[in-house]
XYZ file of C-alpha atoms in Angstrom:
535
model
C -56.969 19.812 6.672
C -58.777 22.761 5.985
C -61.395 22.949 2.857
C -59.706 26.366 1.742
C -56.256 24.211 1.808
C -58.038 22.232 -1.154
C -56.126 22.756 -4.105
C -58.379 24.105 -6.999
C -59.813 22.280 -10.156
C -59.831 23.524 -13.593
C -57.424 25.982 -15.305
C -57.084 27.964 -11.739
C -55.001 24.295 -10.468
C -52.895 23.891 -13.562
C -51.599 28.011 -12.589
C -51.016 27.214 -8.757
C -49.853 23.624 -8.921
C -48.012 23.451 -12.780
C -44.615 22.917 -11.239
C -45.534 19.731 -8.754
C -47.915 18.040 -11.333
C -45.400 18.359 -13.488
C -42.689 16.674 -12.116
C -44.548 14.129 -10.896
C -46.311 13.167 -14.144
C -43.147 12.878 -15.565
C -42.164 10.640 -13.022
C -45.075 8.850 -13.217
C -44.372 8.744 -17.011
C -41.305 6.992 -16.702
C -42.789 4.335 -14.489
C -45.756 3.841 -17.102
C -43.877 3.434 -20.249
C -42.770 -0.139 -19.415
C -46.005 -1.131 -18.339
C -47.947 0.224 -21.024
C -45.663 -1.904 -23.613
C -45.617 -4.673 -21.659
C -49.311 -4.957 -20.649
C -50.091 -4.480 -24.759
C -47.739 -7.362 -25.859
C -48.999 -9.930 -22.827
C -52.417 -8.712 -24.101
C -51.782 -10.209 -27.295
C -52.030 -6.653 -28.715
C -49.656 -4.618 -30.596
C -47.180 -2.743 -28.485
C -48.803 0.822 -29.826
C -51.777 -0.267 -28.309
C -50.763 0.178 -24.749
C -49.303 3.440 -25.841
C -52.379 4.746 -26.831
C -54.083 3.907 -23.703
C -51.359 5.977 -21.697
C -51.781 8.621 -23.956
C -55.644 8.768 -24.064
C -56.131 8.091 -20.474
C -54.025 11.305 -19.871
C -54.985 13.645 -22.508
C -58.498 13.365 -22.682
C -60.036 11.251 -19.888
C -58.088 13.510 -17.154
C -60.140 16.540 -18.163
C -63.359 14.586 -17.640
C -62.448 12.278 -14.689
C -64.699 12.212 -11.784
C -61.432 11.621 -9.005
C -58.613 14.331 -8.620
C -55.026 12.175 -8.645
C -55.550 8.516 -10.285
C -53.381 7.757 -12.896
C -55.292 6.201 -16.249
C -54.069 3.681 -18.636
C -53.927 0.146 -19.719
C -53.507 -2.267 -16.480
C -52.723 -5.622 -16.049
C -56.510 -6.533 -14.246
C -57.233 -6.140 -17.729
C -54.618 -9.022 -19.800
C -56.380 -11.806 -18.911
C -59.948 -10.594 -20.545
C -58.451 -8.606 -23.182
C -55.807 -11.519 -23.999
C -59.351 -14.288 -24.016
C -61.146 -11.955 -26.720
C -58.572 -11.705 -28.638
C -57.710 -15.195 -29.234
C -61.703 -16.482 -29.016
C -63.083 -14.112 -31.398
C -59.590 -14.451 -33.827
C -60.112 -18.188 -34.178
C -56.266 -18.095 -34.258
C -55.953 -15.186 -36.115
C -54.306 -12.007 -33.478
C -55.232 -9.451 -35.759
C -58.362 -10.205 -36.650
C -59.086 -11.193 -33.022
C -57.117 -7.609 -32.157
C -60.091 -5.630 -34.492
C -62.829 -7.975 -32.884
C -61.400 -6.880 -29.311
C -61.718 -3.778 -30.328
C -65.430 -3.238 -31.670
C -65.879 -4.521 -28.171
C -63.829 -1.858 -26.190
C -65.978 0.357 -28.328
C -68.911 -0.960 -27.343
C -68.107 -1.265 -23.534
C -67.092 2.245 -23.184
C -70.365 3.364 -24.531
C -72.056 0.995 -21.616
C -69.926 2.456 -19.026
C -71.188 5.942 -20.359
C -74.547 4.829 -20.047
C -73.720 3.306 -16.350
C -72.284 6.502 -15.305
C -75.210 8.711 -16.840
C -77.858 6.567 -14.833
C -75.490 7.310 -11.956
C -74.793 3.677 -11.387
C -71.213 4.634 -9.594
C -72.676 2.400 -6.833
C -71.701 -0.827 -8.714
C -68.994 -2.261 -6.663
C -71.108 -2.635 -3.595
C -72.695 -5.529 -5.616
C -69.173 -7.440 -5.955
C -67.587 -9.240 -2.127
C -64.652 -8.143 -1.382
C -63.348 -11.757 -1.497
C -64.440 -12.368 -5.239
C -62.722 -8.988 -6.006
C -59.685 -9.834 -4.357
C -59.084 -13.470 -5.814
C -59.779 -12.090 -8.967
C -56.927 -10.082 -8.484
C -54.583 -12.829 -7.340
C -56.001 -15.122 -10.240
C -55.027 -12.697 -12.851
C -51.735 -12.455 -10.879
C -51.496 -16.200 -11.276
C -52.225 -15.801 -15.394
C -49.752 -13.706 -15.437
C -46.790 -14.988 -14.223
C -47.385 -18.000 -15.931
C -47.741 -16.728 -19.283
C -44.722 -14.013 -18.777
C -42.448 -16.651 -17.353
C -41.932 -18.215 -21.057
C -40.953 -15.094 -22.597
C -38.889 -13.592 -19.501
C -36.745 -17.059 -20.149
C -36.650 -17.312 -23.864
C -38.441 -20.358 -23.877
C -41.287 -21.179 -26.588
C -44.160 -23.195 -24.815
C -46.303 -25.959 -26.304
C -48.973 -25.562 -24.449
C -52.288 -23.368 -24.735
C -54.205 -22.902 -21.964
C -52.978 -21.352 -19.010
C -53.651 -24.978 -16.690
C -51.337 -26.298 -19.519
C -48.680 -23.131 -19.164
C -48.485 -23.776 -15.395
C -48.211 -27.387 -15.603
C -45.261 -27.386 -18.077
C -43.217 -25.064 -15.984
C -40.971 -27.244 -14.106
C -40.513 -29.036 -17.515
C -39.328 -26.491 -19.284
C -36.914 -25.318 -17.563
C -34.247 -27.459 -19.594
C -35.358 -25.334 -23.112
C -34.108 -21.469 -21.452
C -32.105 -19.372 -23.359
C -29.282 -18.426 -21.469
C -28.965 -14.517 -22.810
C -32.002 -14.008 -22.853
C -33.077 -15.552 -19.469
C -30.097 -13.487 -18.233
C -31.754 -10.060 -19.127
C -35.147 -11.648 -17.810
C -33.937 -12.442 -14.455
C -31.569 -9.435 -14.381
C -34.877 -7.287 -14.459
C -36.549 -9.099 -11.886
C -33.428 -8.680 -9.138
C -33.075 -4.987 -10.142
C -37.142 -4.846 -9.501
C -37.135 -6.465 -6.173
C -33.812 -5.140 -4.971
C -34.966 -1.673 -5.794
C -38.043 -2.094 -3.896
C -36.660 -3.161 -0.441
C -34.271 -0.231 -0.355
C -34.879 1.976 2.431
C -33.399 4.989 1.511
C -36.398 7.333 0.440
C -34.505 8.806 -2.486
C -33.996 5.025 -4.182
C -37.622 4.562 -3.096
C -38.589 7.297 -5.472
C -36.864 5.998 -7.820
C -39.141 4.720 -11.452
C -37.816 1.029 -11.142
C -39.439 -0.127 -13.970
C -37.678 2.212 -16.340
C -34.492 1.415 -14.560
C -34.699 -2.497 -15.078
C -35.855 -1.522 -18.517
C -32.491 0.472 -19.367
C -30.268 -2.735 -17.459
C -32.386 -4.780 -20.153
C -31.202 -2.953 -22.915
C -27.971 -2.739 -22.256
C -27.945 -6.261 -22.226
C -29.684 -6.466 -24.968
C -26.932 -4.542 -26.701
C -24.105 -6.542 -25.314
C -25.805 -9.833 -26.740
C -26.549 -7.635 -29.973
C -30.352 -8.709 -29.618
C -30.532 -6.762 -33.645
C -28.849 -8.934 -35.595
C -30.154 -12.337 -36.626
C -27.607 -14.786 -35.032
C -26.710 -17.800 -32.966
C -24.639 -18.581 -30.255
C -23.115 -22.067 -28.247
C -23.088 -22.803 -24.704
C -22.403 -26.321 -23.145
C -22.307 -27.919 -26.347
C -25.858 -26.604 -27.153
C -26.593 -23.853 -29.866
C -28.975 -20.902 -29.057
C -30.999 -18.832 -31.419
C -31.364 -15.182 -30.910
C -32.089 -12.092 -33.122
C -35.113 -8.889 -33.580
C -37.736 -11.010 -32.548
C -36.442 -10.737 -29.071
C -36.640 -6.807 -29.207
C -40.002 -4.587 -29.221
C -41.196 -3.671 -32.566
C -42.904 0.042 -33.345
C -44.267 1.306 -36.736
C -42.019 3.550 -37.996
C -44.816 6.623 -37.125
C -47.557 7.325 -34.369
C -50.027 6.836 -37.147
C -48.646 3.778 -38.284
C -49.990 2.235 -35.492
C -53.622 3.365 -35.663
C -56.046 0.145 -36.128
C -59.969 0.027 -36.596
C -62.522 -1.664 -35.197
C -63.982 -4.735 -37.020
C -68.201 -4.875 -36.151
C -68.630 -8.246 -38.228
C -68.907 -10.100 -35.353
C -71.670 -8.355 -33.092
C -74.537 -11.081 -33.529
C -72.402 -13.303 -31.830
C -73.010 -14.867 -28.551
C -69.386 -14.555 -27.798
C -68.843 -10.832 -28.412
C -71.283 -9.606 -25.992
C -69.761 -12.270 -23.484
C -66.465 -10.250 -24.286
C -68.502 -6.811 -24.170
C -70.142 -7.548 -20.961
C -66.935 -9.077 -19.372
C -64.616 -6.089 -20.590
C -67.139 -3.505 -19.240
C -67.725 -5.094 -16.023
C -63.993 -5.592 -15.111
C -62.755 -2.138 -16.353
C -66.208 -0.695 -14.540
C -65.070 -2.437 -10.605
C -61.133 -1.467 -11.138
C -61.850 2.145 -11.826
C -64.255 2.236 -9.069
C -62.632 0.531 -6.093
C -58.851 2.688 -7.586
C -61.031 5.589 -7.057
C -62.041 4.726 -3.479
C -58.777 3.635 -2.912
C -57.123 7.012 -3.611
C -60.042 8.649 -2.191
C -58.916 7.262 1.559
C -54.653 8.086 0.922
C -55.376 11.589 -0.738
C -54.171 14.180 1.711
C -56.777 16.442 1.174
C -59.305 13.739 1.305
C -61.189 14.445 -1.422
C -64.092 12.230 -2.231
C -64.392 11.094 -6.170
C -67.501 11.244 -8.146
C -68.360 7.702 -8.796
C -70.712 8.479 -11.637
C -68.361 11.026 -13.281
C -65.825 8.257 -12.871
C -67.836 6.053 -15.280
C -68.469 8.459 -17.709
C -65.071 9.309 -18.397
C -63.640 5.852 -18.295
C -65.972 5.103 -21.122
C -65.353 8.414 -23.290
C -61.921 7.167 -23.388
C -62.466 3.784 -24.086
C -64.704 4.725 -26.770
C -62.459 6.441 -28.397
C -59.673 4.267 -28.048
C -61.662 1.033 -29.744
C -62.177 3.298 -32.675
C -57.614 4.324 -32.754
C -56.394 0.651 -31.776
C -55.749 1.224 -27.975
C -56.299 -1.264 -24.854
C -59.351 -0.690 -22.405
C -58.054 1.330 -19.381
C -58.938 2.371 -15.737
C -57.639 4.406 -13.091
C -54.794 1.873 -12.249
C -53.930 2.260 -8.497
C -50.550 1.671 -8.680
C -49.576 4.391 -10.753
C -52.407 6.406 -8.371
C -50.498 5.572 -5.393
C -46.773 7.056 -6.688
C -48.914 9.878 -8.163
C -50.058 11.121 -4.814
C -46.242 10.267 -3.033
C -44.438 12.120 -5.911
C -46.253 15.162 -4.739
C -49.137 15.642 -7.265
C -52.156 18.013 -6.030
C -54.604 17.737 -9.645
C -56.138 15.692 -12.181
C -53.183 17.405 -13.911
C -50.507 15.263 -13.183
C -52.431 12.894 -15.019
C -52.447 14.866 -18.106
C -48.911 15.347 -18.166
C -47.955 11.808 -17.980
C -50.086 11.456 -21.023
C -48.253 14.137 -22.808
C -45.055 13.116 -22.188
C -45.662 9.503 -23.726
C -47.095 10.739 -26.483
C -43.732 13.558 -26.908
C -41.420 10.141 -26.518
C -43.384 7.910 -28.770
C -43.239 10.883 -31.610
C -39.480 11.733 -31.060
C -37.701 8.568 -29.733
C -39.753 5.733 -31.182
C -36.207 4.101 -32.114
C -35.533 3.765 -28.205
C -38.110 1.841 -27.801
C -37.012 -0.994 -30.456
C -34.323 -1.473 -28.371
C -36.159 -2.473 -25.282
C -35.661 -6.615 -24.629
C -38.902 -8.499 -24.368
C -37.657 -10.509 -21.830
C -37.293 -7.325 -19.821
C -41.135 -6.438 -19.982
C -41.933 -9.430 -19.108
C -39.595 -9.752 -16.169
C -41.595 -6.300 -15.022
C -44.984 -7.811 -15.509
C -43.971 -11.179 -13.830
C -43.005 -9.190 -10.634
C -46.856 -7.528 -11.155
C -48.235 -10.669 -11.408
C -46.191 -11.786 -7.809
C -47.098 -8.575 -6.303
C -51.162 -9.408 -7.135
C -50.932 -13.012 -6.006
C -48.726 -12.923 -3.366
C -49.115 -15.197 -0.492
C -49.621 -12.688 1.704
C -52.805 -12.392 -0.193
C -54.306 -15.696 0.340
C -52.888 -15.570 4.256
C -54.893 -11.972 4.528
C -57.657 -14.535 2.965
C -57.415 -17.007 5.698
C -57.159 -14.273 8.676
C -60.838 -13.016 7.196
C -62.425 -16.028 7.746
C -63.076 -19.480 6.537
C -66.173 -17.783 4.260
C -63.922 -15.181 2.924
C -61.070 -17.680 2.247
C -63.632 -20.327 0.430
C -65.017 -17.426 -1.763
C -61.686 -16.202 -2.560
C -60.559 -19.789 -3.743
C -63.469 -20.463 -5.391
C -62.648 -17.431 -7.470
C -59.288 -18.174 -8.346
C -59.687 -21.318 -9.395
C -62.396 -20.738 -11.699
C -60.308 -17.799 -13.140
C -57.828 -19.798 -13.728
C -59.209 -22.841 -15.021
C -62.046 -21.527 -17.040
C -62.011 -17.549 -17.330
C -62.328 -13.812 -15.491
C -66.505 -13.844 -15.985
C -66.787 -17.546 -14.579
C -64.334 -16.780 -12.040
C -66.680 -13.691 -10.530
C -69.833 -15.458 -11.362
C -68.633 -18.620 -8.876
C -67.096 -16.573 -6.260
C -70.668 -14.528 -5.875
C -73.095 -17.684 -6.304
C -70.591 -19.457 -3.543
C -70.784 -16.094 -0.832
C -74.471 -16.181 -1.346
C -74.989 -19.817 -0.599
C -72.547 -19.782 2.361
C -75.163 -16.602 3.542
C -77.874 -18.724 3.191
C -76.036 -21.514 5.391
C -74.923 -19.225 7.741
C -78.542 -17.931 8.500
C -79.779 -14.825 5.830
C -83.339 -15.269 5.584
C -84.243 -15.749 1.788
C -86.195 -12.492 1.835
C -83.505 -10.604 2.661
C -81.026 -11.728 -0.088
C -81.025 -9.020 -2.052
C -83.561 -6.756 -0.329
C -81.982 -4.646 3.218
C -84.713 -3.953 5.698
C -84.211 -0.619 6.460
C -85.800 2.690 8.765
C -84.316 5.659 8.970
C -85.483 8.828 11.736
C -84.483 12.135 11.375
C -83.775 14.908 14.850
C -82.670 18.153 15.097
C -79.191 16.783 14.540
C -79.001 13.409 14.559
C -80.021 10.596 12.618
C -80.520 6.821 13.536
C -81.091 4.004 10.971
C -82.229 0.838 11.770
C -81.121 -2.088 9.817
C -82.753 -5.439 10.601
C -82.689 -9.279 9.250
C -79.263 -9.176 7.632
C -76.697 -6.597 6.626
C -74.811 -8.126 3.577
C -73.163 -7.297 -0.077
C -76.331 -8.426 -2.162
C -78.031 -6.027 -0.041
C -76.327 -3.368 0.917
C -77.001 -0.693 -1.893
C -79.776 0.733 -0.163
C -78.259 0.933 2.751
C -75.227 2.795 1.069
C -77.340 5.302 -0.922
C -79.424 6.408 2.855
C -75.845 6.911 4.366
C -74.284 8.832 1.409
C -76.960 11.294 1.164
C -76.896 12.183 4.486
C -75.570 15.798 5.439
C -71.853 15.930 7.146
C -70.882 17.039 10.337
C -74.371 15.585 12.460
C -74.354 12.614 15.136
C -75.436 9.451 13.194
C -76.587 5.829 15.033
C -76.138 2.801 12.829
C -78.668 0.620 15.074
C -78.469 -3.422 13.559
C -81.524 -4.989 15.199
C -82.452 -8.843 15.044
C -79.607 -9.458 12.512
C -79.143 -12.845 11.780
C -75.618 -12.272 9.786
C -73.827 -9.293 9.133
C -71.133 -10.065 6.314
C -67.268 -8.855 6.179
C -68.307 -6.668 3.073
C -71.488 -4.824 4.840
C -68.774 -4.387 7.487
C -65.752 -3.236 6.230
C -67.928 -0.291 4.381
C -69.870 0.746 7.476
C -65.973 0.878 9.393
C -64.803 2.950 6.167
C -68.164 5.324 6.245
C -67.459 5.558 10.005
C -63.699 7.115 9.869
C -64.757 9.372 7.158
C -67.915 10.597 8.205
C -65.489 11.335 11.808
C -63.097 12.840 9.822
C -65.336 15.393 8.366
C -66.593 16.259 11.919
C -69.549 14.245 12.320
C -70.407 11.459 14.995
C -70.987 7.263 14.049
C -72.374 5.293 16.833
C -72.930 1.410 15.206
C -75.020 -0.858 18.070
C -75.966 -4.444 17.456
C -72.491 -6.034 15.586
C -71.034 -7.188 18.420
C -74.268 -9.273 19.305
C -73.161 -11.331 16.859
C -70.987 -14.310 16.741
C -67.608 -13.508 14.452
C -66.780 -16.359 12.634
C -62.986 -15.594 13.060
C -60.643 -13.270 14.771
C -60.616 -10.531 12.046
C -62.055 -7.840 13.672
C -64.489 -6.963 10.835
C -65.051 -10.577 10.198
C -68.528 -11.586 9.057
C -70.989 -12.378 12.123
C -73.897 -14.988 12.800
C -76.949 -14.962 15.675
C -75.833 -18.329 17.677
């Protein structure tokens, strides 16, 4: 595709491409309305606070975003952390906890301005993509198991999420039969709307539409009124509390940020851990889109950053959730036809238009419907398939990746990352990295006429591959480029898969990638990108 086929930025897109961004940020409205609600109340947050996010992230961090078609707003990467801060800094006290959280999202957008200022877009490259990815499956894992209570009816006695899991299988004799009916219900409409075939279903927001099933239920079991109900002999409570609850105006639901607890240990734990996680989603969403958008635009990274922490700035001071550019969301927005950042900002506006007109729709929504929605999130980010994929990589990849989930799980998102890193660096050193080259790439790079060739020696691995990725990404497009790895000792799947990615879309711009050394290596599985010893 042609550069003059690009569509245009600015004011000059929103005239050519009104009518496609349009339509598909209204779609993409309709898919985000659940989820922003739902993500807020498994948060621990108000349900406005979600709604904020939506609105925020389209409004106002569009117009500043450094990528062209991601979709911003509150995700569920971010429960788990936001969810923690909450209830440690609250002592027990949500709202309290809820103003706590959100002198921290203040606070972490202003880092992530910062970040993106000192043009520190490179930050992923410091993360494996094993840690990342059983992250992701960990907070999958938190999920369900938090959501499964609520989808049922059932009220849990324990606290922690070990405990939650654990007390499943027990539990199971304290459902509530309407309600679990409009839980599952929302499930089966989720996953049999997602293995239709026929592209027209495919298109279709199922979210929304296992929302509406939920509150038709919810009206046939008149989920309003206070009442009970007998089945088998055994009497059932059910009433309001099942139903989503809005202020009666926008405004209403404006909250403040509560700075009393900034000299705390705890609170820059929550800062850091807030910043860091909404920081790597945005990024690697970005990159994401970056490699499905048909005109292959490439995101500023920096630019990114910036704008991710204007709006969460802004939405610690108005009572909203931390966002990102969620790539979900992303993905529909680029197969629903969108060509801007625009698309984006239409989403927003059309939240904020339902929110202001039809906030007495939204009471009606079932809670057990949200949470059926987030539980088939939660499935879709642990799947199996996930820790099989896992497996496939390697036994390194597989061991950092359970390492990571476990210590999510068990302890908490920061701990999680922290053991998943110090685990891939110790299986480097085991596998043969030199010390010296831990964190420090040995690198030469000579210049031609029209060619380059950089050498890369000792080890080519995450910890040290930021170098290495700031000599490739300044280099001019459209020359002949040798990737020479010399006496390497390891090469890591990380290192890897980005020189394969840098490869197809340095190609695809016209240039030539010649990479000479890899296969000298021992792979330590069958992957084909699989990390690689000297034997």
């Amino acid at each position: 595709m042609t550069s003059t086929s690009i569509p245009d930025d600015g004011l000059q897109g929103l005239k050519k491409n009104w009518k496609s961004d349009l339509i598909s940020g209204f779609i993409i409205f309709l898919i985000a309305l659940p989820l922003c609600l739902g993500i807020s109340l498994a948060s621990g947050a108000p349900p406005m606070a979600g709604l904020f996010s939506g609105i925020v992230g389209g409004l106002i961090v569009s117009l500043f975003s450094g990528s062209y078609v991601t979709i911003n707003g509150p995700a569920a990467g971010l429960i788990a952390v936001v969810l923690h801060s909450i209830t440690v800094l609250g002592g027990g006290d949500n709202r309290l906890g809820f103003e706590y959280t959100l002198a921290v999202i203040v606070i972490a957008g202003a880092i992530q301005v910062v970040l993106g200022l000192l043009r520190a877009g490179n930050l992923t490259v410091f993360f494996p993509i094993s840690v990342v990815h059983g992250m992701m499956s960990a907070i999958g894992i938190i999920i369900i198991s938090k959501q499964f209570y609520v989808a049922l009816g059932i009220a849990p006695t324990a606290k922690t999420i070990s405990g939650l899991i654990m007390e499943i299988p027990f539990s199971l004799g304290k459902v509530n039969p309407e309600v679990a009916i409009i839980g599952i219900s929302t499930i089966l409409v989720l996953v049999l709307l997602g293995r239709a075939k026929n592209p027209f279903i495919k298109k279709l927001p199922a979210p929304l539409i296992a929302v509406v099933i939920g509150i038709v239920l919810g009206i046939v079991f008149d989920l309003e009124d206070e009442h009970s109900y007998s089945l088998l002999d055994q009497v059932y409570k059910i009433g309001p509390t099942s139903l989503v609850t809005l202020p009666a105006h926008i405004t209403d639901g404006i909250v403040h940020p509560n700075f009393d607890k900034i000299g705390t240990g705890v609170f820059w734990l929550m800062v850091t851990t807030i910043g860091l996680i909404a920081s790597i989603e945005s990024l690697l969403t970005a990159s994401a889109i970056d490699k499905v958008d048909p005109y292959r635009r490439r995101s500023n990274m920096n630019k990114e950053l910036v704008a991710k922490g204007i709006g969460n700035f802004f939405l610690g001071w108005i009572g909203g959730l931390p966002i990102i550019a969620e790539v979900v969301r992303s993905s529909a927005n680029i197969n629903n036809g969108a060509k801007t950042r625009w698309s984006n900002f239409f989403h927003g506006a059309f939240l904020l238009v339902f929110i202001v007109l039809l906030p007495g729709l939204i009471h009606k929504i079932p809670l057990a419907s949200l949470a059926g929605v987030l539980i088939m999130v939660g499935v879709r980010l642990a799947s199996p398939a996930e820790f099989i994929h896992a497996y496939k990589k390697g036994w390194d990849q597989i061991v950092v990746f359970l390492v990571t989930v476990f210590f999510t799980v068990f302890e908490d998102l920061l701990v999680g990352v922290g053991a998943g890193i110090v685990t891939k660096l110790i299986i480097q050193l085991i596998l043969g990295v030199p010390l010296s080259s831990m964190f420090l790439s040995d690198i030469k790079i000579e210049e031609n006429k029209d060619s380059y060739t950089l050498h890369i020696r000792k080890a080519l691995i995450f910890s040290n591959m930021l170098s290495v990725k700031r000599t490739l990404n300044k280099l001019p497009r459209g020359k002949s480029i040798e990737i020479k790895c010399e006496s390497l000792k390891f090469a890591g799947y990380s290192a890897l898969d980005f020189l394969n990615d840098f490869k197809n879309d340095y190609e695809s711009d016209g240039g030539k990638v010649k990479i000479s050394g890899v296969d000298d290596l021992k792979p330590i599985s069958n992957h084909p990108q699989a990390s690689r010893r000297l034997v």
